[in-house]
Short mmCIF file of C-alpha atoms and ligand atoms in Angstrom, two decimals:
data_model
loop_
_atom_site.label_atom_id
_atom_site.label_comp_id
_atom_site.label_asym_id
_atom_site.label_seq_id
_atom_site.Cartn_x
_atom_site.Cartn_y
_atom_site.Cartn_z
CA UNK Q 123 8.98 7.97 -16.16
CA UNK Q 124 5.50 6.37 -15.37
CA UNK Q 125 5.72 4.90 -11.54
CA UNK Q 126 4.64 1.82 -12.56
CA UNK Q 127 4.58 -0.34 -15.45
CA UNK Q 128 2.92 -3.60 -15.94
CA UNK Q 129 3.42 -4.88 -19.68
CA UNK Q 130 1.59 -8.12 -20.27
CA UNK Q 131 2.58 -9.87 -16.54
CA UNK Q 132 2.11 -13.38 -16.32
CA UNK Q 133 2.43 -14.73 -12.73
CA UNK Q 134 1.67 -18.58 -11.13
CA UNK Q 135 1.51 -19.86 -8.00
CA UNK Q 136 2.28 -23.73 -7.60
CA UNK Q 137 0.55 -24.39 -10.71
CA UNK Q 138 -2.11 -21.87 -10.76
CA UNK Q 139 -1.62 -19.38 -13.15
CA UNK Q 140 -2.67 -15.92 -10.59
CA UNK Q 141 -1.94 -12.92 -12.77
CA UNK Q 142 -2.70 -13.33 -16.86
CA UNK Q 143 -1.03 -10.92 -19.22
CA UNK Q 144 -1.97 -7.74 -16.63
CA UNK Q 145 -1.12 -4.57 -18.41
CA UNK Q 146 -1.22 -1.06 -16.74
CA UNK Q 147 0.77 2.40 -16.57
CA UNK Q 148 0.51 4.74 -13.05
CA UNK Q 149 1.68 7.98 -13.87
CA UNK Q 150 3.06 10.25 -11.37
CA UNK Q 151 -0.30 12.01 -10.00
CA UNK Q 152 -2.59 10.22 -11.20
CA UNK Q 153 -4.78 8.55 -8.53
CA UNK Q 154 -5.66 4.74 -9.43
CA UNK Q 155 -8.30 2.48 -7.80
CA UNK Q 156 -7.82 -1.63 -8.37
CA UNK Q 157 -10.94 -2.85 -7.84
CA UNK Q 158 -11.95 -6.65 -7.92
CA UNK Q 159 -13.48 -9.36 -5.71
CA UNK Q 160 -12.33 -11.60 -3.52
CA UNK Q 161 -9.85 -14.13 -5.28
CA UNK Q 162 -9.14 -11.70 -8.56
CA UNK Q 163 -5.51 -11.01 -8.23
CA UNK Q 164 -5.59 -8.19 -5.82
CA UNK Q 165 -2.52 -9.24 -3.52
CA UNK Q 166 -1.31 -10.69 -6.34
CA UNK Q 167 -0.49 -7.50 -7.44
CA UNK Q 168 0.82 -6.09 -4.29
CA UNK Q 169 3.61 -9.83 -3.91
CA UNK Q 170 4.79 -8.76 -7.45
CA UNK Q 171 5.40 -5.31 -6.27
CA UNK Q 172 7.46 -6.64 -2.71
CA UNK Q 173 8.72 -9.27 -4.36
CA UNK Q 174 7.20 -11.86 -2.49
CA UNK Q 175 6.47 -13.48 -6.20
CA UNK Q 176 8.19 -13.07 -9.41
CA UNK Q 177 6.27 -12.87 -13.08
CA UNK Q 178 7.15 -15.02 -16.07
CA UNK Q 179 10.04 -13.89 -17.82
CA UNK Q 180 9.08 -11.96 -20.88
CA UNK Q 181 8.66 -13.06 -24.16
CA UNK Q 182 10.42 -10.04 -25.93
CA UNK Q 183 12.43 -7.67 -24.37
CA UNK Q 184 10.39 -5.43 -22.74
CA UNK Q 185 10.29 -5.88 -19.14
CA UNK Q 186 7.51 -7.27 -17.39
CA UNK Q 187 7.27 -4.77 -14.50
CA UNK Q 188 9.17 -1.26 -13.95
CA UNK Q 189 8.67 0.97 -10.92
CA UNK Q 190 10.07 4.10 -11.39
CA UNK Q 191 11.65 3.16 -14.68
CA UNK Q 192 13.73 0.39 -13.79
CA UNK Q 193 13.29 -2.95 -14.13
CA UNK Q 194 15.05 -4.18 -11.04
CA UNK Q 195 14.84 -2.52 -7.47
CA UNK Q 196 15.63 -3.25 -3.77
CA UNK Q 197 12.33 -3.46 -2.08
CA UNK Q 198 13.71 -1.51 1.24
CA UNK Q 199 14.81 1.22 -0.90
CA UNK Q 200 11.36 1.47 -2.50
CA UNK Q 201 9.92 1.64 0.88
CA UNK Q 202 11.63 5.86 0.70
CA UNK Q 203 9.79 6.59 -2.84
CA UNK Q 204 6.47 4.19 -2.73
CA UNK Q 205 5.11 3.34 0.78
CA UNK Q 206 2.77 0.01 0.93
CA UNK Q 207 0.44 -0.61 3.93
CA UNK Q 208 -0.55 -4.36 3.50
CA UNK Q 209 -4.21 -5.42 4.41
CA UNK Q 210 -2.43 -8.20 6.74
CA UNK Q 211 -2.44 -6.33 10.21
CA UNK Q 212 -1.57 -9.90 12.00
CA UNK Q 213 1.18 -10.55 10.00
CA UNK Q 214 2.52 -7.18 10.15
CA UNK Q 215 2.20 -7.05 13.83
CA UNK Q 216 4.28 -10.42 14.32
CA UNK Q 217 6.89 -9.49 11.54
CA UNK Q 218 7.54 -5.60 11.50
CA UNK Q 219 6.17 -4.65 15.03
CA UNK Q 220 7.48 -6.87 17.46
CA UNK Q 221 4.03 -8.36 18.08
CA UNK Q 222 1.96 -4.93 19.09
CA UNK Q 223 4.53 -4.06 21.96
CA UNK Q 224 5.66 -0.80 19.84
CA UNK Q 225 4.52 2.49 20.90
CA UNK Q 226 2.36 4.59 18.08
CA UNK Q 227 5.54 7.15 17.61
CA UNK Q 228 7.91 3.47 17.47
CA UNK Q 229 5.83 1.92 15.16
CA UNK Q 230 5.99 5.23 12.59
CA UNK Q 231 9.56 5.22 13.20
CA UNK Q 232 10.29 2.16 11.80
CA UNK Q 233 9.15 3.22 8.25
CA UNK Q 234 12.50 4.67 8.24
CA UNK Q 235 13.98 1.69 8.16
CA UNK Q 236 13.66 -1.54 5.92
CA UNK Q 237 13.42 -3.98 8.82
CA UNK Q 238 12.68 -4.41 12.95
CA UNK Q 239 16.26 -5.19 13.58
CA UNK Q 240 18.07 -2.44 11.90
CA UNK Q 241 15.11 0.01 13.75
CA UNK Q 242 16.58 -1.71 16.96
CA UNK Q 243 20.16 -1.28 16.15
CA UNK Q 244 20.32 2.38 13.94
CA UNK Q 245 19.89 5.87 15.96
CA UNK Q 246 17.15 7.50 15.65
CA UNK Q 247 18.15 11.41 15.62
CA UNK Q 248 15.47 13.70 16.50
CA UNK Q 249 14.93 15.29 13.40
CA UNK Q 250 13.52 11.59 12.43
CA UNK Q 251 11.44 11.52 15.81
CA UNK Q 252 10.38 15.03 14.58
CA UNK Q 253 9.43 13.84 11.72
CA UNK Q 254 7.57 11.01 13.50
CA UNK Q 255 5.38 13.34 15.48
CA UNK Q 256 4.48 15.60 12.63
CA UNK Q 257 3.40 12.80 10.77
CA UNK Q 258 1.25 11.35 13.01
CA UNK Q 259 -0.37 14.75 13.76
CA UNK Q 260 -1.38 14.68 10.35
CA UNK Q 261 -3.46 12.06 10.15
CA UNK Q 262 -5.46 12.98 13.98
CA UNK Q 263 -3.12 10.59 15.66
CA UNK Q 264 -0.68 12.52 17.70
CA UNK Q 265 -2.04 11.20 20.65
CA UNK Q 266 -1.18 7.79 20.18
CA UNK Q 267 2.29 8.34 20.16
CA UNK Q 268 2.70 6.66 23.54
CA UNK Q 269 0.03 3.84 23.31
CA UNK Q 270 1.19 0.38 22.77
CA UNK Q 271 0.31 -0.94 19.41
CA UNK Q 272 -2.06 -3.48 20.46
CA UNK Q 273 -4.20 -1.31 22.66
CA UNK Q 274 -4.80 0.58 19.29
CA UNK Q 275 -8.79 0.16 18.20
CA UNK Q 276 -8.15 -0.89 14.35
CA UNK Q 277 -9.00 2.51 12.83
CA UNK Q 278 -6.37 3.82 15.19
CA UNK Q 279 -3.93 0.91 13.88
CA UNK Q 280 -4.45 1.55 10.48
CA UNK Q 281 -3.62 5.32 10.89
CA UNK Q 282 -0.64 4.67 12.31
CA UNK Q 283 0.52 2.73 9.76
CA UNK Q 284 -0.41 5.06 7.10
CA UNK Q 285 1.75 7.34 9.07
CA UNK Q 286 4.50 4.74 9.01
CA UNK Q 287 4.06 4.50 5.48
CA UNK Q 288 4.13 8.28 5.19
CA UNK Q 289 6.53 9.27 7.67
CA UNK Q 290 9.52 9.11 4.71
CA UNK Q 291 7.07 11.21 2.29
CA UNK Q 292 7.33 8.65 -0.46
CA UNK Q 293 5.66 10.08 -3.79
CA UNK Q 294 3.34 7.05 -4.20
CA UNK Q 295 1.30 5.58 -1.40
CA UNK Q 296 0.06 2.14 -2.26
CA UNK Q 297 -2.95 1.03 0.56
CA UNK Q 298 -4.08 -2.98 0.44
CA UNK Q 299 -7.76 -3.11 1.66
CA UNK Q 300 -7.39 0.15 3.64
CA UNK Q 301 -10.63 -0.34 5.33
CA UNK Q 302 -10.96 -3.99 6.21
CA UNK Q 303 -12.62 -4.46 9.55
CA UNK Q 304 -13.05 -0.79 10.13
CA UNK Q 305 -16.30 0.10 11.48
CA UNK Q 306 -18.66 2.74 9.49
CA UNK Q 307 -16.68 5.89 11.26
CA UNK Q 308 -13.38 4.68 11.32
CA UNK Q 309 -13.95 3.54 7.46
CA UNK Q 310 -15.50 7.26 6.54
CA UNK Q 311 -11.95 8.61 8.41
CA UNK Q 312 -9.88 6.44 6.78
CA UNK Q 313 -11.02 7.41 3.45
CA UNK Q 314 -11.02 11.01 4.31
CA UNK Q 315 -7.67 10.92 5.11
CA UNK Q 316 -6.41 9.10 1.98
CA UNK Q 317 -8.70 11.72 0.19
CA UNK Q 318 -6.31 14.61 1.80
CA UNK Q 319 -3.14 12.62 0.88
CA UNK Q 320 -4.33 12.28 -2.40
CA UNK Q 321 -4.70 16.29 -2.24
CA UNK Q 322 -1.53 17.27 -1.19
CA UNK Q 323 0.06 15.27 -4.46
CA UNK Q 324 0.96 12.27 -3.15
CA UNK Q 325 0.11 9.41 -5.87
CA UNK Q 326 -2.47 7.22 -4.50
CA UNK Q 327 -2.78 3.41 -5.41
CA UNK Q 328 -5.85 1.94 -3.58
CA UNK Q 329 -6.04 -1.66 -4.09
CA UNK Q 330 -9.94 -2.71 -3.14
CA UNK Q 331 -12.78 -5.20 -3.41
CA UNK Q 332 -15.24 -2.14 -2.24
CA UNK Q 333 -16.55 0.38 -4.92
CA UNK Q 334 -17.12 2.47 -2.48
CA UNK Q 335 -14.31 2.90 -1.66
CA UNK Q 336 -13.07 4.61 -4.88
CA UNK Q 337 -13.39 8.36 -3.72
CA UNK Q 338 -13.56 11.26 -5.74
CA UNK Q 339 -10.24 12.28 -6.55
CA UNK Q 340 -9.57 8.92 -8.21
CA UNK Q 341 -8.91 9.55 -11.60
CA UNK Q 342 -7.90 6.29 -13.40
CA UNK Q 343 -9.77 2.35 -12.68
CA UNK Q 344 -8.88 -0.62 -13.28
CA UNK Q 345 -11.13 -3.57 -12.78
CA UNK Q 346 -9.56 -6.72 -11.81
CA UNK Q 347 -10.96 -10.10 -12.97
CA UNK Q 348 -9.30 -13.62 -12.26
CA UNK Q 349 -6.06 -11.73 -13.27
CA UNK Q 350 -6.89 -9.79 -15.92
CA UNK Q 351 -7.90 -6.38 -16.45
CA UNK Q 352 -11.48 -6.38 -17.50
CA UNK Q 353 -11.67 -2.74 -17.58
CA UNK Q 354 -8.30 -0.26 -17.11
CA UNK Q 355 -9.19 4.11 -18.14
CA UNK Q 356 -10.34 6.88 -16.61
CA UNK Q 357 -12.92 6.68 -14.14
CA UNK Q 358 -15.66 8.02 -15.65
CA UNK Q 359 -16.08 5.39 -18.37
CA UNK Q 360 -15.89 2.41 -15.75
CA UNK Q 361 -19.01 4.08 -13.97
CA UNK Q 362 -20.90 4.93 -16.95
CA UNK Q 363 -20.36 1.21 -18.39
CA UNK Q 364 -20.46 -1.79 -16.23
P1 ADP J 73 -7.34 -11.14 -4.05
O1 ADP J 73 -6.25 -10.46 -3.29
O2 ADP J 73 -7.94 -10.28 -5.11
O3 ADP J 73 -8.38 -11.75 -3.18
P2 ADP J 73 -5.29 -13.08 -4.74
O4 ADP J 73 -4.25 -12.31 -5.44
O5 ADP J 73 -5.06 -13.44 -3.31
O6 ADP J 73 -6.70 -12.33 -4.89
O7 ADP J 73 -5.57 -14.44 -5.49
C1 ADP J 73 -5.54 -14.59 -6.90
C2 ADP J 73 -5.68 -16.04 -7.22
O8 ADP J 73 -4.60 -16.75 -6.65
C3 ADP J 73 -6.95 -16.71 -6.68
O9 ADP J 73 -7.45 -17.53 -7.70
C4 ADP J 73 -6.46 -17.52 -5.53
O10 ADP J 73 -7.27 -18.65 -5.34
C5 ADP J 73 -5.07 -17.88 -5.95
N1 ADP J 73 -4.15 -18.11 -4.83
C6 ADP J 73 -3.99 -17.35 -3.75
N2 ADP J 73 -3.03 -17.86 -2.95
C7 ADP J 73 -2.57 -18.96 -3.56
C8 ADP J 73 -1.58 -19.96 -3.25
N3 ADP J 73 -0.85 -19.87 -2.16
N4 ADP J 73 -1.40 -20.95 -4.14
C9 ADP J 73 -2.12 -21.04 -5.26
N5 ADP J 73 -3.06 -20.16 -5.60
C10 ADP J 73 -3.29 -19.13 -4.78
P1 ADP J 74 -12.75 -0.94 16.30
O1 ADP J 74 -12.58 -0.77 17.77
O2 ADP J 74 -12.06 0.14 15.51
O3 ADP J 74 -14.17 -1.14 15.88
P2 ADP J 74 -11.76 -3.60 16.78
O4 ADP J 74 -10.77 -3.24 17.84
O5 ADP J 74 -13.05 -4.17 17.18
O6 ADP J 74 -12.01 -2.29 15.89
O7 ADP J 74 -11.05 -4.57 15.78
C1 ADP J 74 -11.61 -5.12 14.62
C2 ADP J 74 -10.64 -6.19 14.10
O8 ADP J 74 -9.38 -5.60 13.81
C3 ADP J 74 -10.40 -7.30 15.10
O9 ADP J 74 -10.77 -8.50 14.51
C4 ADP J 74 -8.92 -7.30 15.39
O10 ADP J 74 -8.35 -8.55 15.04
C5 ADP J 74 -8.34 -6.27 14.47
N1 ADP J 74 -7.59 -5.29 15.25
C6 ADP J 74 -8.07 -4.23 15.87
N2 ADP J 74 -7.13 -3.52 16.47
C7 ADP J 74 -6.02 -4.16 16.23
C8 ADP J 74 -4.68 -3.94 16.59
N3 ADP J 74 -4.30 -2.90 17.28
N4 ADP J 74 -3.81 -4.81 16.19
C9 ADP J 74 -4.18 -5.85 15.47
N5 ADP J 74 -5.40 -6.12 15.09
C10 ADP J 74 -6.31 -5.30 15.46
#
């Protein structure tokens, strides 16, 4: 089955209506930019998928939105199969990683888990903190596996939590605003090492307001506008029409 399925989603928030009949299919390797300023539906998109808001229920029988086929799922199982890095470092940081005080290696650790507390009460075995260190290597971060969190520049934050997100080798990485207050480097580095996930077959979902930021192995866009999909196909037509 597709990864994800979005037939016709209607969404609102108090009363405004945030998401407007959004239709789209992610296929497993196929790599898929969202692209659409500020205000367009973008985290919109990423509540629905956490759960954090719920779409209308549907007019006919088809479901509204299936991940992996199934139109219900436990968001801290999904965490193993599609691994989401939010754009919201701060709230991340005060929620998942007890406010910055984790170590690089503690912080990737905790992707195998679906919350802070069950990271603080579970063993971690060492073929997990194996894991860990592997994972961090591959994405030039093994040495931050001992510095704190918050001592992290935010190029070296946001690799570590790719690495958290990766660390469980889901098949679909989803990435919020990857590059938000990066500087030029760290945003070139970023991308390049999305570009190498994307390589090794992992299904790559970047969810952006930057154009630029939809690198070369994208294959499929989908142009966000107040909700809707203005434009959804393969990559070349968006950037031969506008
Ligand atoms: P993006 O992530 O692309 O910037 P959002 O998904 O955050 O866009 O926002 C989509 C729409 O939802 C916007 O019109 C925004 O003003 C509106 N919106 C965002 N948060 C709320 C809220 N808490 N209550 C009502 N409307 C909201
Ligand atoms: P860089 O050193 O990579 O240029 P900065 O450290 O100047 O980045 O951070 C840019 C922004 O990112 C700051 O506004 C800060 O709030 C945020 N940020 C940077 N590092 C972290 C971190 N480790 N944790 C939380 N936020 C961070």
């Amino acid at each position: 089955p597709p990864v994800l399925q979005f037939h016709d989603v209607t969404a609102y928030r108090n009363d405004t209506k945030v998401m407007d009949q959004f239709s789209m299919t992610i296929n497993p390797r196929e790599h898929t930019a969202i692209v659409g300023p500020n205000g367009s539906g973008k985290s919109t998109f990423i509540q629905l998928l956490t759960h954090q808001l719920h779409p209308l229920a549907p007019e006919g029988d088809t479901p509204p939105i299936r991940v992996f086929g199934k139109d219900r799922w436990i968001v801290s199982e999904l965490r193993k199969r599609i691994g989401i890095i939010s754009s919201d470092l701060e709230s991340e940081i005060r929620h998942n990683l007890n406010h910055g005080r984790l170590s690089g290696s503690e912080v990737v650790l905790t992707g195998f888990f679906s919350s802070m507390q069950l990271f603080g009460h579970h063993r971690i075995t060492d073929a997990m903190k194996h894991k860990a260190s592997r994972t961090l290597a591959s994405i030039d971060a093994a040495h931050l596996k001992d510095r704190r969190f918050n001592r992290m520049s935010a190029g070296e934050a946001r690799r570590v939590l790719i690495a958290r997100a990766l660390v469980t080798s889901p098949e679909v990485l989803v990435l919020d605003e990857p590059t938000t207050a990066l500087d030029l480097v760290a945003r070139e580095r970023c991308l390049q090492h999305i570009r190498n996930i994307a390589r090794q077959g992992t299904t790559v979902l970047i969810v952006t307001h930057h154009l630029e930021e939809v690198f070369p192995e994208v294959t499929n866009v989908i142009l966000l506008k107040e909700g809707r999909a203005a434009f959804s196909g393969p990559k070349k037509e968006v950037l031969t029409s506008d």
